[in-house]
CSV table of C-alpha atoms in Angstrom, one decimal:
chain,number,residue,atom,x,y,z
A,1,MET,CA,0.0,-0.1,-0.2
A,2,THR,CA,0.8,3.0,-0.9
A,3,LEU,CA,0.4,6.1,1.7
A,4,ASP,CA,1.3,9.3,1.6
A,5,SER,CA,2.5,12.7,3.3
A,6,GLN,CA,-1.6,13.0,4.1
A,7,ILE,CA,-2.5,9.7,5.6
A,8,SER,CA,-1.4,11.1,9.5
A,9,LYS,CA,0.1,12.8,11.9
A,10,GLU,CA,0.7,8.5,13.7
A,11,PHE,CA,1.2,7.6,10.8
A,12,CYS,CA,4.3,9.3,10.2
A,13,GLY,CA,4.9,9.6,14.0
A,14,SER,CA,5.5,6.2,14.0
A,15,GLN,CA,8.1,5.9,11.2
A,16,ASN,CA,9.9,8.2,13.4
A,17,SER,CA,10.3,10.8,9.4
A,18,GLU,CA,10.4,15.0,10.6
A,19,ILE,CA,10.1,15.0,7.0
A,20,SER,CA,7.1,13.2,6.4
A,21,ARG,CA,5.5,14.2,8.8
A,22,ARG,CA,5.8,17.0,8.1
A,23,ARG,CA,4.8,17.4,4.4
A,24,LEU,CA,1.3,15.4,5.8
A,25,LEU,CA,-0.2,18.2,8.6
A,26,GLN,CA,1.1,21.0,5.8
A,27,LEU,CA,-1.7,20.0,4.2
A,28,MET,CA,-4.2,19.3,7.2
A,29,GLY,CA,-5.1,22.9,8.6
A,30,TYR,CA,-4.0,24.9,10.2
A,31,SER,CA,-5.4,26.6,13.6
A,32,VAL,CA,-6.3,28.2,16.8
A,33,THR,CA,-6.3,29.4,20.0
A,34,GLY,CA,-5.4,28.4,23.3
A,35,ILE,CA,-5.8,28.1,26.6
A,36,ALA,CA,-2.9,26.4,29.8
A,37,GLY,CA,-3.7,25.4,33.3
A,38,ILE,CA,-2.5,23.5,36.7
A,39,SER,CA,-3.3,25.4,39.6
A,40,ILE,CA,-0.1,24.0,42.2
A,41,LEU,CA,2.7,24.8,40.9
A,42,GLU,CA,4.6,23.6,43.6
A,43,ALA,CA,3.4,20.0,42.6
A,44,CYS,CA,6.1,20.6,39.1
A,45,GLY,CA,9.0,19.5,41.4
A,46,GLY,CA,12.2,20.3,40.1
A,47,PRO,CA,14.7,22.7,41.7
A,48,ASN,CA,12.9,26.1,41.0
A,49,PRO,CA,9.7,25.8,42.7
A,50,PRO,CA,7.7,29.1,42.3
A,51,HIS,CA,8.5,32.1,45.2
A,52,THR,CA,5.9,34.8,45.5
A,53,VAL,CA,7.0,37.7,44.5
A,54,ASP,CA,6.0,41.6,44.4
A,55,VAL,CA,5.4,42.4,40.3
A,56,THR,CA,7.4,45.5,39.4
A,57,VAL,CA,7.6,44.4,35.2
A,58,THR,CA,7.9,47.5,33.4
A,59,PRO,CA,4.2,47.9,32.4
A,60,TYR,CA,4.1,48.6,28.0
A,61,GLY,CA,0.6,50.6,29.3
A,62,THR,CA,-2.6,50.3,32.2
A,63,LEU,CA,-5.4,48.9,30.4
A,64,THR,CA,-9.0,49.0,32.3
A,65,THR,CA,-11.1,45.8,31.6
A,66,ASN,CA,-14.4,44.5,31.3
A,67,ASN,CA,-16.5,41.5,31.4
A,68,GLY,CA,-18.2,40.1,28.4
A,69,VAL,CA,-21.0,37.9,28.0
A,70,THR,CA,-21.0,35.0,29.7
A,71,ARG,CA,-21.3,31.4,27.7
A,72,LYS,CA,-22.1,28.1,29.4
A,73,ILE,CA,-19.6,25.7,29.2
A,74,ALA,CA,-18.8,21.7,30.0
A,75,PRO,CA,-17.1,20.8,33.2
A,76,TYR,CA,-14.9,17.8,30.3
A,77,PHE,CA,-14.5,21.1,27.8
A,78,LEU,CA,-11.2,20.4,27.9
A,79,GLY,CA,-9.5,17.0,26.5
A,80,TYR,CA,-6.6,15.1,24.7
A,81,ASN,CA,-6.1,12.9,21.8
A,82,ASN,CA,-3.4,10.0,23.2
A,83,VAL,CA,-2.1,7.8,20.5
A,84,PRO,CA,-1.2,4.0,21.4
A,85,ILE,CA,2.1,5.0,18.7
A,86,HIS,CA,3.7,7.6,20.6
A,87,SER,CA,2.6,6.7,24.2
A,88,PRO,CA,3.8,3.7,26.7
A,89,SER,CA,0.8,1.5,27.7
A,90,TRP,CA,-1.7,2.9,30.7
A,91,ASP,CA,-0.6,-0.1,32.2
A,92,ASN,CA,2.2,1.8,32.8
A,93,PRO,CA,1.9,3.8,36.1
A,94,ASN,CA,4.0,6.6,35.0
A,95,ALA,CA,2.2,7.1,32.8
A,96,VAL,CA,-1.0,7.6,34.2
A,97,LYS,CA,0.7,9.8,36.9
A,98,ALA,CA,1.7,12.0,34.2
A,99,ALA,CA,-1.7,12.1,32.5
A,100,VAL,CA,-3.4,13.0,36.1
A,101,GLN,CA,-2.5,16.2,36.7
A,102,PHE,CA,-3.6,17.8,33.1
A,103,ASN,CA,-7.0,16.9,34.3
A,104,PRO,CA,-8.3,15.9,31.3
A,105,GLY,CA,-11.9,15.7,30.6
A,106,THR,CA,-12.2,13.5,27.8
A,107,LEU,CA,-10.1,10.6,25.9
A,108,ARG,CA,-10.4,10.2,22.4
A,109,TYR,CA,-10.0,6.2,22.3
A,110,PRO,CA,-8.2,5.2,20.9
A,111,GLY,CA,-6.7,8.8,19.0
A,112,GLY,CA,-6.9,9.5,14.9
A,113,THR,CA,-6.0,8.1,11.3
A,114,VAL,CA,-4.7,4.8,14.2
A,115,ALA,CA,-8.9,4.1,15.0
A,116,ASN,CA,-9.6,3.4,11.0
A,117,TYR,CA,-8.0,0.8,11.2
A,118,TRP,CA,-8.3,-0.6,14.9
A,119,ASP,CA,-9.1,-3.6,16.4
A,120,TRP,CA,-10.5,-3.2,19.7
A,121,GLN,CA,-10.8,-6.7,20.6
A,122,ASN,CA,-6.9,-7.1,20.6
A,123,GLY,CA,-6.4,-3.2,21.0
A,124,TRP,CA,-3.7,-2.5,18.0
A,125,PHE,CA,-4.1,-3.2,14.1
A,126,LEU,CA,-6.1,-4.6,11.4
A,127,PRO,CA,-3.9,-7.0,9.5
A,128,GLY,CA,-4.5,-4.5,6.8
A,129,ALA,CA,-3.7,-1.6,8.1
A,130,PRO,CA,-0.9,0.2,6.8
A,131,ASP,CA,2.6,-0.9,6.9
A,132,GLY,CA,4.4,2.1,8.9
A,133,PHE,CA,0.7,1.1,12.0
A,134,LEU,CA,1.7,-2.2,12.4
A,135,ASN,CA,6.0,-2.3,12.6
A,136,ALA,CA,5.0,0.4,15.0
A,137,PRO,CA,6.8,0.2,18.5
A,138,GLN,CA,3.4,-1.8,20.0
A,139,SER,CA,1.6,-0.3,23.0
A,140,ILE,CA,-1.5,-2.4,22.9
A,141,TYR,CA,-4.9,-0.2,24.2
A,142,ARG,CA,-7.5,-1.9,24.9
A,143,LEU,CA,-10.8,-1.6,26.4
A,144,ASN,CA,-8.5,-2.5,29.7
A,145,GLU,CA,-6.4,0.1,29.5
A,146,LEU,CA,-8.7,2.9,28.9
A,147,GLN,CA,-11.1,2.6,31.9
A,148,ILE,CA,-7.5,1.9,34.0
A,149,ALA,CA,-7.3,6.1,32.5
A,150,VAL,CA,-10.8,7.0,32.9
A,151,GLN,CA,-9.9,6.0,36.0
A,152,ALA,CA,-7.2,7.8,37.7
A,153,THR,CA,-8.4,10.7,35.5
A,154,ARG,CA,-11.8,10.6,35.3
A,155,ALA,CA,-12.1,11.5,32.1
A,156,ILE,CA,-14.6,10.7,29.3
A,157,PRO,CA,-13.8,8.2,26.6
A,158,ILE,CA,-14.9,10.0,23.1
A,159,TYR,CA,-14.5,6.6,20.9
A,160,VAL,CA,-14.1,6.9,17.8
A,161,LEU,CA,-15.5,4.7,15.6
A,162,ASN,CA,-13.9,2.1,12.2
A,163,MET,CA,-15.5,3.0,10.0
A,164,LEU,CA,-13.1,2.1,6.9
A,165,THR,CA,-11.3,-1.7,8.2
A,166,SER,CA,-14.5,-2.5,10.6
A,167,ASP,CA,-18.0,-3.1,10.1
A,168,LEU,CA,-21.1,-1.3,12.3
A,169,THR,CA,-21.8,-5.2,14.5
A,170,THR,CA,-18.3,-4.9,15.1
A,171,GLN,CA,-18.3,-1.9,16.5
A,172,LEU,CA,-22.0,-2.0,17.9
A,173,ALA,CA,-19.8,-4.5,20.1
A,174,MET,CA,-17.3,-2.9,21.4
A,175,LEU,CA,-20.1,0.0,22.6
A,176,SER,CA,-21.2,-2.2,24.2
A,177,SER,CA,-18.5,-4.2,26.1
A,178,ALA,CA,-17.6,-0.5,27.4
A,179,GLN,CA,-20.6,-0.2,28.6
A,180,SER,CA,-21.0,-3.8,30.8
A,181,MET,CA,-17.1,-2.3,31.7
A,182,GLY,CA,-18.7,1.1,33.8
A,183,LEU,CA,-17.2,3.0,31.0
A,184,PRO,CA,-19.5,5.6,30.2
A,185,VAL,CA,-20.8,5.6,26.5
A,186,GLN,CA,-21.3,9.4,25.9
A,187,PHE,CA,-19.8,10.8,22.9
A,188,VAL,CA,-19.2,8.6,20.1
A,189,GLU,CA,-17.4,10.1,16.3
A,190,LEU,CA,-17.5,8.7,13.2
A,191,GLY,CA,-14.4,8.2,12.4
A,192,ASN,CA,-11.6,10.6,11.2
A,193,GLU,CA,-11.0,12.8,8.8
A,194,PHE,CA,-12.1,10.7,5.5
A,195,TYR,CA,-11.9,14.5,3.6
A,196,LEU,CA,-8.7,13.6,3.0
A,197,ARG,CA,-7.5,12.6,-0.5
A,198,ASN,CA,-4.9,10.3,0.7
A,199,PRO,CA,-4.5,7.5,1.1
A,200,VAL,CA,-6.8,6.1,-1.0
A,201,ASP,CA,-9.0,3.7,1.4
A,202,TYR,CA,-10.5,7.2,1.9
A,203,VAL,CA,-11.4,7.6,-1.2
A,204,THR,CA,-12.5,4.5,-2.3
A,205,LYS,CA,-14.6,4.1,0.5
A,206,PHE,CA,-16.0,7.6,0.8
A,207,PRO,CA,-16.1,9.0,-3.0
A,208,THR,CA,-17.7,12.1,-1.6
A,209,GLY,CA,-19.4,13.4,1.2
A,210,SER,CA,-22.5,12.9,0.2
A,211,ASP,CA,-21.3,9.2,0.2
A,212,TYR,CA,-19.8,9.0,3.5
A,213,GLY,CA,-23.0,11.3,5.1
A,214,LYS,CA,-25.3,8.5,3.8
A,215,MET,CA,-23.2,5.8,6.1
A,216,ALA,CA,-23.3,8.1,9.0
A,217,THR,CA,-26.7,8.2,9.2
A,218,SER,CA,-27.5,4.2,9.0
A,219,TRP,CA,-24.6,3.9,12.1
A,220,ILE,CA,-25.9,7.0,14.0
A,221,ARG,CA,-29.8,5.2,13.3
A,222,ALA,CA,-28.5,1.8,14.9
A,223,ILE,CA,-25.9,3.6,17.5
A,224,ARG,CA,-29.1,5.6,19.3
A,225,ASP,CA,-31.1,2.0,18.7
A,226,LYS,CA,-29.3,0.5,21.8
A,227,PHE,CA,-27.6,3.6,23.2
A,228,PRO,CA,-30.7,6.7,23.1
A,229,ASN,CA,-28.7,8.8,25.4
A,230,VAL,CA,-25.0,9.2,22.8
A,231,ASN,CA,-24.4,11.7,21.6
A,232,ILE,CA,-22.2,11.4,18.2
A,233,ALA,CA,-20.1,13.7,15.8
A,234,ALA,CA,-19.8,13.4,11.7
A,235,VAL,CA,-16.0,13.7,10.5
A,236,GLY,CA,-16.4,18.1,9.4
A,237,GLY,CA,-14.1,18.9,7.0
A,238,VAL,CA,-11.5,21.8,6.8
A,239,PRO,CA,-11.2,25.6,4.9
A,240,THR,CA,-9.7,24.6,1.7
A,241,ASP,CA,-9.3,26.6,-1.2
A,242,GLN,CA,-11.9,24.9,-4.2
A,243,SER,CA,-9.0,24.8,-6.7
A,244,SER,CA,-6.1,23.1,-4.7
A,245,ASP,CA,-8.7,20.1,-2.6
A,246,PRO,CA,-11.9,20.0,-4.0
A,247,ARG,CA,-12.8,16.5,-2.6
A,248,LYS,CA,-12.2,18.6,0.7
A,249,ALA,CA,-13.6,21.9,-0.1
A,250,ASN,CA,-17.1,20.3,-0.8
A,251,TRP,CA,-16.8,17.9,1.7
A,252,ASN,CA,-19.4,19.6,4.4
A,253,GLN,CA,-21.9,20.9,2.0
A,254,GLU,CA,-22.0,17.7,0.1
A,255,LEU,CA,-22.0,15.2,3.6
A,256,LEU,CA,-25.0,18.1,5.3
A,257,GLN,CA,-27.1,17.3,2.0
A,258,ASN,CA,-27.3,13.4,3.5
A,259,LEU,CA,-26.9,13.9,7.3
A,260,GLU,CA,-29.7,13.3,9.6
A,261,GLY,CA,-29.1,12.5,13.8
A,262,ALA,CA,-25.9,14.1,14.3
A,263,ASP,CA,-25.4,16.2,17.0
A,264,ALA,CA,-21.9,17.4,16.2
A,265,LEU,CA,-19.3,17.7,13.5
A,266,THR,CA,-15.7,17.9,14.0
A,267,GLN,CA,-12.9,20.2,13.0
A,268,HIS,CA,-9.4,19.3,13.0
A,269,PRO,CA,-7.4,23.2,12.9
A,270,TYR,CA,-3.9,22.8,12.9
A,271,VAL,CA,-0.8,26.0,12.0
A,272,SER,CA,1.3,25.3,10.1
A,273,VAL,CA,4.9,27.2,11.3
A,274,THR,CA,7.0,27.7,8.4
A,275,HIS,CA,10.7,28.6,7.8
A,276,SER,CA,10.0,31.9,6.4
A,277,MET,CA,7.6,33.0,9.4
A,278,ILE,CA,10.8,32.3,11.6
A,279,GLY,CA,13.9,32.3,9.5
A,280,ASN,CA,16.4,34.4,7.7
A,281,GLY,CA,17.1,37.0,10.0
A,282,THR,CA,14.0,37.5,11.7
A,283,SER,CA,14.1,38.1,15.4
A,284,ASP,CA,12.4,35.8,17.8
A,285,THR,CA,10.3,39.1,19.1
A,286,ASN,CA,9.3,38.5,14.8
A,287,SER,CA,8.8,35.3,15.0
A,288,ALA,CA,7.0,34.8,17.6
A,289,ALA,CA,4.2,37.7,16.3
A,290,ASN,CA,4.5,36.0,12.6
A,291,ILE,CA,3.7,33.0,14.6
A,292,VAL,CA,0.2,34.5,17.0
A,293,ASP,CA,-1.3,35.9,13.3
A,294,ALA,CA,-0.9,32.5,11.8
A,295,LEU,CA,-3.6,31.5,14.1
A,296,SER,CA,-5.5,34.4,14.3
A,297,ALA,CA,-5.8,34.0,10.0
A,298,ARG,CA,-6.7,30.0,9.8
A,299,TRP,CA,-9.2,31.0,13.4
A,300,GLN,CA,-10.8,33.5,10.7
A,301,GLN,CA,-11.2,30.7,8.2
A,302,PHE,CA,-12.8,28.9,10.7
A,303,GLU,CA,-15.5,30.3,11.8
A,304,GLY,CA,-15.9,31.7,8.1
A,305,GLN,CA,-16.4,28.1,7.9
A,306,LEU,CA,-18.6,27.7,10.8
A,307,GLN,CA,-21.6,30.3,9.5
A,308,SER,CA,-22.7,27.4,7.2
A,309,LEU,CA,-22.9,24.5,9.8
A,310,PRO,CA,-27.2,24.3,11.1
A,311,GLN,CA,-27.7,26.7,14.0
A,312,ASN,CA,-28.2,23.3,16.5
A,313,MET,CA,-24.7,21.6,15.6
A,314,LYS,CA,-22.3,21.9,17.8
A,315,VAL,CA,-18.1,21.8,16.8
A,316,TRP,CA,-15.9,19.3,18.9
A,317,PHE,CA,-12.5,20.4,18.3
A,318,THR,CA,-11.1,16.9,18.2
A,319,GLU,CA,-7.3,17.7,17.0
A,320,TYR,CA,-5.3,20.6,16.9
A,321,ASN,CA,-1.9,21.8,17.5
A,322,ILE,CA,0.8,23.6,15.1
A,323,VAL,CA,2.7,21.9,12.7
A,324,ASP,CA,6.4,22.6,13.1
A,325,THR,CA,7.8,22.6,9.4
A,326,THR,CA,10.9,23.5,10.9
A,327,ASN,CA,11.3,21.0,13.7
A,328,ASP,CA,12.4,25.1,14.8
A,329,VAL,CA,8.8,25.5,17.3
A,330,PHE,CA,8.0,22.2,19.4
A,331,HIS,CA,8.8,22.7,22.6
A,332,THR,CA,9.7,26.5,22.7
A,333,TRP,CA,7.7,28.8,25.1
A,334,ILE,CA,6.1,30.2,21.9
A,335,HIS,CA,3.9,26.3,22.1
A,336,GLY,CA,3.3,26.9,25.1
A,337,ILE,CA,1.3,30.4,24.4
A,338,PHE,CA,-0.3,28.8,21.0
A,339,ALA,CA,-1.2,25.7,22.5
A,340,ALA,CA,-3.3,28.0,25.4
A,341,LYS,CA,-4.5,30.9,23.0
A,342,MET,CA,-5.1,28.6,20.2
A,343,SER,CA,-7.6,26.9,23.6
A,344,LEU,CA,-9.4,29.7,24.9
A,345,THR,CA,-9.8,30.3,20.7
A,346,PHE,CA,-12.4,27.7,21.1
A,347,LEU,CA,-14.7,29.8,23.0
A,348,GLU,CA,-15.5,32.2,20.8
A,349,GLU,CA,-17.6,30.4,18.8
A,350,GLU,CA,-21.2,29.7,21.6
A,351,ARG,CA,-21.1,26.2,19.7
A,352,THR,CA,-18.4,24.2,20.6
A,353,GLU,CA,-18.1,21.2,22.7
A,354,LEU,CA,-15.5,20.2,23.8
A,355,ALA,CA,-12.0,20.5,22.9
A,356,CYS,CA,-9.3,17.4,22.0
A,357,PHE,CA,-5.6,18.3,22.3
A,358,TYR,CA,-2.9,16.9,19.9
A,359,ASP,CA,-1.4,15.0,22.1
A,360,MET,CA,-1.1,14.3,25.1
A,361,ILE,CA,2.6,11.6,25.0
A,362,GLY,CA,4.4,11.4,22.7
A,363,LYS,CA,8.1,11.7,21.2
A,364,SER,CA,7.5,13.4,17.5
A,365,GLY,CA,7.1,17.3,18.7
A,366,TYR,CA,2.9,17.4,19.6
A,367,GLU,CA,2.8,16.5,23.1
A,368,VAL,CA,2.5,17.9,26.6
A,369,ILE,CA,4.2,15.2,28.1
A,370,SER,CA,7.5,14.0,26.7
A,371,SER,CA,7.8,9.5,26.7
A,372,ASN,CA,11.3,10.1,25.4
A,373,GLN,CA,12.2,12.5,28.5
A,374,GLN,CA,10.2,10.5,31.4
A,375,PHE,CA,7.3,12.0,30.6
A,376,ALA,CA,8.4,15.6,31.3
A,377,LEU,CA,6.6,18.5,30.8
A,378,THR,CA,7.4,20.1,26.9
A,379,ALA,CA,6.4,23.5,26.8
A,380,ALA,CA,3.1,23.2,25.0
A,381,GLY,CA,2.7,20.7,28.9
A,382,TRP,CA,3.6,24.1,30.8
A,383,ALA,CA,0.4,26.1,29.4
A,384,MET,CA,-2.1,23.1,28.9
A,385,ARG,CA,-1.9,22.0,32.7
A,386,LEU,CA,-1.9,25.2,34.4
A,387,LEU,CA,-4.4,26.4,31.8
A,388,GLY,CA,-5.9,22.5,33.0
A,389,ASP,CA,-6.3,23.5,36.4
A,390,THR,CA,-8.2,26.3,35.6
A,391,MET,CA,-10.6,25.1,33.3
A,392,LYS,CA,-11.7,21.6,36.1
A,393,ASP,CA,-15.3,21.0,36.2
A,394,MET,CA,-15.7,24.4,35.2
A,395,ILE,CA,-19.3,25.7,33.8
A,396,SER,CA,-19.8,28.6,32.5
A,397,ALA,CA,-17.1,30.7,30.9
A,398,GLN,CA,-17.6,35.2,30.4
A,399,GLU,CA,-14.3,36.5,28.5
A,400,ILE,CA,-12.7,39.5,29.3
A,401,ASP,CA,-12.9,42.5,27.2
A,402,PHE,CA,-9.4,44.5,27.2
A,403,GLY,CA,-10.8,46.3,24.9
A,404,ALA,CA,-8.5,47.4,21.3
A,405,ASN,CA,-5.4,45.3,22.5
A,406,GLY,CA,-7.4,41.9,23.8
A,407,GLY,CA,-9.1,39.3,21.2
A,408,THR,CA,-7.4,36.9,19.2
A,409,SER,CA,-5.6,38.8,16.5
A,410,SER,CA,-4.7,40.8,19.5
A,411,PRO,CA,-1.8,40.4,22.8
A,412,LEU,CA,-4.4,39.7,25.2
A,413,LEU,CA,-7.0,37.3,25.3
A,414,GLY,CA,-8.7,35.9,28.8
A,415,TRP,CA,-11.7,33.6,30.0
A,416,ILE,CA,-13.0,33.8,33.2
A,417,PHE,CA,-14.5,30.8,35.3
A,418,ASN,CA,-16.8,29.0,37.5
A,419,ASP,CA,-18.4,26.0,38.4
A,420,GLY,CA,-21.8,27.9,40.3
A,421,SER,CA,-19.4,28.9,43.4
A,422,HIS,CA,-15.3,29.6,42.3
A,423,HIS,CA,-14.5,32.0,39.9
A,424,GLN,CA,-10.6,31.4,37.8
A,425,ALA,CA,-9.7,33.4,35.5
A,426,PHE,CA,-6.9,33.0,32.5
A,427,ILE,CA,-4.9,35.2,31.3
A,428,VAL,CA,-2.7,35.2,27.5
A,429,ASN,CA,0.2,37.2,26.9
A,430,SER,CA,1.4,36.7,23.0
A,431,SER,CA,3.0,39.8,22.8
A,432,ALA,CA,6.9,40.9,23.2
A,433,ASN,CA,4.8,44.5,25.3
A,434,SER,CA,3.9,43.4,29.1
A,435,PHE,CA,0.8,45.7,30.3
A,436,THR,CA,-1.0,46.3,33.8
A,437,ILE,CA,-4.6,45.7,34.2
A,438,ASN,CA,-6.8,46.7,37.4
A,439,VAL,CA,-7.4,43.8,39.3
A,440,ASP,CA,-11.7,42.6,38.7
A,441,PRO,CA,-13.5,42.9,42.2
A,442,VAL,CA,-14.3,39.7,41.8
A,443,PHE,CA,-10.0,38.7,42.7
A,444,ALA,CA,-9.4,42.0,44.9
A,445,GLN,CA,-9.6,40.7,47.9
A,446,GLY,CA,-7.9,37.0,49.0
A,447,SER,CA,-7.3,35.8,45.1
A,448,HIS,CA,-3.9,34.4,44.2
A,449,PHE,CA,-1.9,34.2,41.2
A,450,GLN,CA,0.3,32.3,39.1
A,451,GLN,CA,1.9,33.1,36.0
A,452,LEU,CA,4.8,31.1,33.8
A,453,ALA,CA,7.1,33.2,31.5
A,454,SER,CA,9.9,33.3,29.1
A,455,ASP,CA,11.7,34.2,26.0
A,456,PRO,CA,9.4,32.7,23.1
A,457,LEU,CA,11.7,31.0,21.3
A,458,LYS,CA,13.4,29.3,24.6
A,459,ARG,CA,13.0,25.5,24.7
A,460,ILE,CA,11.7,24.3,28.0
A,461,THR,CA,13.6,21.4,29.5
A,462,GLY,CA,12.1,21.8,33.0
A,463,PRO,CA,11.3,24.8,35.6
A,464,GLU,CA,14.6,26.4,35.5
A,465,SER,CA,13.8,27.6,31.8
A,466,LEU,CA,10.8,29.6,32.6
A,467,THR,CA,9.8,32.4,35.0
A,468,ILE,CA,7.4,30.9,37.3
A,469,THR,CA,5.7,33.6,39.8
A,470,SER,CA,2.9,33.7,42.4
A,471,GLY,CA,1.4,35.6,45.1
A,472,THR,CA,-1.4,38.5,46.0
A,473,PRO,CA,-2.4,40.7,43.0
A,474,GLY,CA,-3.7,43.0,45.3
A,475,HIS,CA,-5.3,45.6,42.8
A,476,GLN,CA,-3.2,45.2,39.5
A,477,ILE,CA,-1.6,42.4,38.4
A,478,SER,CA,1.2,42.8,35.7
A,479,LEU,CA,1.2,40.6,32.2
A,480,PRO,CA,4.8,40.0,31.7
A,481,SER,CA,5.4,39.9,27.5
A,482,PHE,CA,4.7,36.3,26.9
A,483,SER,CA,3.0,34.6,29.6
A,484,LEU,CA,0.5,32.8,31.0
A,485,THR,CA,-1.3,33.7,34.0
A,486,GLN,CA,-4.3,32.4,36.3
A,487,LEU,CA,-6.1,34.3,38.6
A,488,LYS,CA,-8.0,32.4,41.9
């Protein structure tokens, strides 16, 4: 079987090929904004724990903020992919311990493209899967291993069904087995990225979005017959120029003409980082600005596409990240800033029900936990852990209005989260400028802040690579350049 670079992040990662992985993901889509999370930085360990400080950063400007409209969010909003060819098995207690600290709301099982060739009973690939999958280091991922992760993290599984190389009866049996084990059957995803032209298996099985929509409708009816309360998402396409890829460009329109009964469409926004963004003598600050600008531009494309979807159709961002075609940005601090800002951006679309960062544990650069470095946090890991702590169990979110300095395309992006009795805020400063803001009255008395900052293209190898501060903000708080701030 011949597979070109579009097949998947998982396949390319399994071959440890940076070049093929970059080519592959470069074609898949590009971005949104993010979030970051962890509350008890003292638990991070390392030689440089957080310390209480008086923040005296010289501000670029003092801003008065206002709060925007409040939206509901699910307490499971922020989740993760964990691809078995990148990660050790969940029967490894160190893997479980590393995952728990991220407070994942969902775990996508068994992952993305791997699901299209997955044998759930054996916890590995079906015999006809691509050689790159079959020859990957084996990490068994059955429902038993999923149960270990779910019990430890309290995450809800998202079952990605194999519509490509399996059948409906077999996939229903998986859901029934999961339910009999006590695993929640709440979210089901009907395959992964079938809008791609490669591998050719996708085009053979689903020549058009219409063909996929018809089959998805029949599967939805059968699934609801056995699991009437389940939430089901179909594969949505990504914004693409008609002339470059008509299959992908027409996917949503053809799908929606033939799809019935789905609760949501999946979206996979990726932002490509190219040599032109960070090369040719470009400074770290300008490189970081280029990456943030690319995020904003790609999100605008997705926003435009989302407007064409039915208003009652929810959106699941079940994969998102950067695609580092340079291999110079993965593990640098701007990757952490990006992950946090991208995650927060999804909140701007009120129909967004959940978001799953790609990837949790791995060794390809996308991950928040490095399996090559004794489960150490990457730059994205520091950011997403802090965000996960901020958003854990929250049920509403209110955007902070920073005026001209705020929003996806501006330096500052922040949200206040509420679980009914507690308020927690998260603010991203993705610029080279520092700011001072007046603290919202809800945080003025007895509140606490935690803050992470570093140079944007500095590789994060541990807490010593970051400036980690914590303390009581008082009536004002400074937001250093390229920083993440949590208020509780």
